[in-house]
Amino acid sequence: MRNNHIKNLMLSAMFMAIGLFLPLLTGQVQQIGTMMLPMHIPVFLCGLICGWKHGAGVGLVLPITRSLIFTTPPLYPIAVAMTFELAAYGAVAGLICGRSRWQCVIALYRSIIAAMLIGRAVWGAAMALLLGVGTDGFTVQMFIAGAFLNAIPGIVIQLTLIPSVMIALNRTGLVKFRKAHPQKTKGHL
């Protein structure tokens, strides 16, 4: 049990490091660098591989840490709102996938899509609280643009890259998909 905890802490640190430096690579593509949502990918992977607590922890710390070290994203309101958003991604993806009867590609997509929707709603709520609501604050148009329209390249990357990485890890045996116990599924066929 202790070895598993240490392994998850080490993996969480690795995902944190990836989240700090991946935006430096994607930022080289000026037009769509931030639209690729580079900090989201390691948080999703951390939640799926290490569990919801580690995914939430990395998501909670990553945006603020990156803002303080690299000054991007801007601390207020972007990094603060992203803190809640990324924590939700890691927690929801880890919870749903970890509690799925079967861990397979379908469970991955369910957990990723649910986490995306909940995380974006959390981001919208955080931005509304930070900026206020209305014409001088955070508007519905700003939410739709920030959560969905401007994020399309990142959403596509997440929906292709994250399952691909998880499938590759499953095939190599580093992270195995878990099947339901045969006794539990006999009556449900």
Short mmCIF file of C-alpha atoms in Angstrom, two decimals:
data_model
loop_
_atom_site.label_atom_id
_atom_site.label_comp_id
_atom_site.label_asym_id
_atom_site.label_seq_id
_atom_site.Cartn_x
_atom_site.Cartn_y
_atom_site.Cartn_z
CA MET A 1 0.00 0.00 0.00
CA ARG A 2 2.80 2.42 0.91
CA ASN A 3 4.62 1.69 -2.36
CA ASN A 4 1.47 2.54 -4.32
CA HIS A 5 1.15 5.84 -2.45
CA ILE A 6 4.77 6.73 -3.15
CA LYS A 7 4.36 5.75 -6.81
CA ASN A 8 1.29 8.00 -7.12
CA LEU A 9 3.12 10.90 -5.47
CA MET A 10 6.03 10.52 -7.88
CA LEU A 11 3.70 10.30 -10.87
CA SER A 12 1.82 13.37 -9.62
CA ALA A 13 5.10 15.28 -9.44
CA MET A 14 5.89 14.17 -13.00
CA PHE A 15 2.47 15.34 -14.23
CA MET A 16 3.00 18.63 -12.41
CA ALA A 17 6.34 19.09 -14.20
CA ILE A 18 4.75 18.24 -17.55
CA GLY A 19 1.99 20.76 -16.83
CA LEU A 20 4.55 23.45 -16.06
CA PHE A 21 6.61 22.96 -19.21
CA LEU A 22 4.16 21.72 -21.88
CA PRO A 23 2.73 25.25 -22.38
CA LEU A 24 6.25 26.42 -23.25
CA LEU A 25 6.17 24.05 -26.24
CA THR A 26 2.62 24.77 -27.37
CA GLY A 27 3.16 28.50 -26.87
CA GLN A 28 5.50 28.42 -29.87
CA VAL A 29 2.42 28.09 -32.09
CA GLN A 30 1.29 31.70 -31.77
CA GLN A 31 -2.22 31.47 -33.22
CA ILE A 32 -3.50 28.45 -31.28
CA GLY A 33 -0.92 27.79 -28.53
CA THR A 34 -3.22 28.56 -25.61
CA MET A 35 -6.22 27.08 -27.43
CA MET A 36 -4.47 23.69 -27.21
CA LEU A 37 -5.11 23.71 -23.43
CA PRO A 38 -1.71 22.22 -22.57
CA MET A 39 -2.10 22.24 -18.77
CA HIS A 40 -5.30 20.21 -18.95
CA ILE A 41 -3.73 17.05 -20.41
CA PRO A 42 -1.40 16.16 -17.51
CA VAL A 43 -4.17 16.87 -15.00
CA PHE A 44 -6.55 14.50 -16.80
CA LEU A 45 -3.84 11.82 -17.00
CA CYS A 46 -2.99 12.26 -13.32
CA GLY A 47 -6.63 11.82 -12.30
CA LEU A 48 -7.04 8.75 -14.50
CA ILE A 49 -3.76 7.09 -13.50
CA CYS A 50 -3.21 8.16 -9.89
CA GLY A 51 -6.81 8.65 -8.77
CA TRP A 52 -9.10 11.54 -8.08
CA LYS A 53 -7.26 12.93 -5.04
CA HIS A 54 -3.95 13.26 -6.87
CA GLY A 55 -5.65 14.60 -10.01
CA ALA A 56 -7.49 17.22 -7.95
CA GLY A 57 -4.30 18.14 -6.10
CA VAL A 58 -2.24 18.63 -9.25
CA GLY A 59 -5.09 20.57 -10.85
CA LEU A 60 -5.40 22.78 -7.77
CA VAL A 61 -1.70 23.67 -7.59
CA LEU A 62 -0.62 23.75 -11.26
CA PRO A 63 -2.17 27.03 -12.58
CA ILE A 64 -1.10 29.14 -9.60
CA THR A 65 2.41 27.64 -9.61
CA ARG A 66 2.79 28.21 -13.33
CA SER A 67 1.52 31.77 -13.00
CA LEU A 68 3.97 32.55 -10.19
CA ILE A 69 6.96 31.00 -12.01
CA PHE A 70 6.30 31.98 -15.65
CA THR A 71 3.71 34.78 -15.20
CA THR A 72 1.36 32.95 -17.55
CA PRO A 73 -1.51 32.50 -17.22
CA PRO A 74 -2.12 35.86 -15.52
CA LEU A 75 -2.71 35.24 -11.82
CA TYR A 76 -6.01 37.10 -11.56
CA PRO A 77 -8.56 36.11 -12.72
CA ILE A 78 -7.31 33.44 -15.18
CA ALA A 79 -5.03 31.29 -12.98
CA VAL A 80 -7.35 31.53 -10.00
CA ALA A 81 -10.34 30.35 -12.06
CA MET A 82 -8.24 27.66 -13.76
CA THR A 83 -7.30 26.33 -10.32
CA PHE A 84 -10.90 25.34 -9.67
CA GLU A 85 -11.43 24.16 -13.26
CA LEU A 86 -8.37 21.89 -13.35
CA ALA A 87 -9.05 20.53 -9.87
CA ALA A 88 -12.52 19.56 -11.11
CA TYR A 89 -11.03 17.88 -14.21
CA GLY A 90 -8.64 15.75 -12.20
CA ALA A 91 -11.19 14.86 -9.54
CA VAL A 92 -14.10 14.07 -11.85
CA ALA A 93 -12.05 12.10 -14.37
CA GLY A 94 -10.43 10.07 -11.60
CA LEU A 95 -13.69 9.47 -9.73
CA ILE A 96 -15.76 8.39 -12.71
CA CYS A 97 -13.10 6.19 -14.28
CA GLY A 98 -12.05 4.72 -10.93
CA ARG A 99 -15.62 3.78 -10.04
CA SER A 100 -16.56 2.44 -13.47
CA ARG A 101 -17.57 -1.19 -13.55
CA TRP A 102 -15.18 -1.71 -16.44
CA GLN A 103 -12.15 0.38 -17.16
CA CYS A 104 -11.93 0.54 -20.92
CA VAL A 105 -11.98 3.09 -23.74
CA ILE A 106 -15.70 3.74 -23.26
CA ALA A 107 -15.16 4.44 -19.55
CA LEU A 108 -12.28 6.76 -20.47
CA TYR A 109 -14.46 8.78 -22.83
CA ARG A 110 -17.30 8.93 -20.30
CA SER A 111 -15.00 10.21 -17.59
CA ILE A 112 -13.17 12.69 -19.86
CA ILE A 113 -16.36 14.16 -21.34
CA ALA A 114 -18.08 14.41 -17.94
CA ALA A 115 -14.98 16.04 -16.47
CA MET A 116 -14.81 18.49 -19.38
CA LEU A 117 -18.41 19.57 -18.91
CA ILE A 118 -18.22 19.84 -15.12
CA GLY A 119 -14.81 21.55 -15.24
CA ARG A 120 -16.04 24.14 -17.71
CA ALA A 121 -19.10 24.82 -15.56
CA VAL A 122 -16.81 25.23 -12.53
CA TRP A 123 -14.58 27.60 -14.54
CA GLY A 124 -17.63 29.66 -15.54
CA ALA A 125 -18.84 29.85 -11.96
CA ALA A 126 -15.38 30.86 -10.73
CA MET A 127 -15.06 33.57 -13.40
CA ALA A 128 -18.53 34.87 -12.55
CA LEU A 129 -17.61 35.06 -8.86
CA LEU A 130 -14.28 36.74 -9.59
CA LEU A 131 -15.50 39.24 -12.19
CA GLY A 132 -19.15 39.62 -11.33
CA VAL A 133 -22.02 38.94 -13.70
CA GLY A 134 -23.45 41.30 -16.29
CA THR A 135 -22.32 43.64 -19.00
CA ASP A 136 -19.33 44.93 -17.01
CA GLY A 137 -18.38 41.47 -15.71
CA PHE A 138 -18.49 37.91 -16.95
CA THR A 139 -21.17 37.38 -19.61
CA VAL A 140 -22.75 34.31 -21.16
CA GLN A 141 -20.97 35.13 -24.44
CA MET A 142 -17.63 35.17 -22.60
CA PHE A 143 -18.45 31.79 -21.06
CA ILE A 144 -19.40 30.19 -24.39
CA ALA A 145 -16.33 31.62 -26.12
CA GLY A 146 -13.91 30.70 -23.33
CA ALA A 147 -15.33 27.32 -22.43
CA PHE A 148 -16.21 25.96 -25.85
CA LEU A 149 -15.50 28.01 -29.00
CA ASN A 150 -11.90 29.00 -28.25
CA ALA A 151 -11.24 25.59 -26.71
CA ILE A 152 -12.16 23.46 -29.76
CA PRO A 153 -8.53 22.62 -30.70
CA GLY A 154 -7.78 21.63 -27.10
CA ILE A 155 -10.95 19.56 -26.80
CA VAL A 156 -10.07 17.65 -29.98
CA ILE A 157 -6.52 17.07 -28.73
CA GLN A 158 -7.78 15.87 -25.34
CA LEU A 159 -10.32 13.49 -26.85
CA THR A 160 -7.66 11.91 -29.08
CA LEU A 161 -4.45 12.13 -27.07
CA ILE A 162 -5.61 11.12 -23.58
CA PRO A 163 -7.32 7.85 -24.63
CA SER A 164 -4.36 7.08 -26.94
CA VAL A 165 -1.91 7.49 -24.06
CA MET A 166 -4.07 5.37 -21.76
CA ILE A 167 -4.41 2.62 -24.40
CA ALA A 168 -0.63 2.64 -24.96
CA LEU A 169 -0.04 2.39 -21.20
CA ASN A 170 -2.52 -0.49 -21.01
CA ARG A 171 -0.78 -2.35 -23.86
CA THR A 172 2.64 -1.94 -22.26
CA GLY A 173 1.26 -3.08 -18.90
CA LEU A 174 2.23 0.12 -17.09
CA VAL A 175 -1.43 0.97 -16.37
CA LYS A 176 -3.87 -1.89 -16.77
CA PHE A 177 -7.54 -1.47 -17.50
CA ARG A 178 -9.51 -3.22 -14.83
CA LYS A 179 -12.36 -5.55 -15.74
CA ALA A 180 -15.34 -6.22 -13.50
CA HIS A 181 -15.33 -9.38 -11.43
CA PRO A 182 -17.01 -12.23 -13.44
CA GLN A 183 -19.42 -13.02 -10.58
CA LYS A 184 -20.71 -9.45 -10.61
CA THR A 185 -21.43 -9.41 -14.32
CA LYS A 186 -23.20 -12.78 -14.76
CA GLY A 187 -26.64 -11.41 -14.01
CA HIS A 188 -26.06 -8.25 -16.00
CA LEU A 189 -25.36 -9.72 -19.42
#
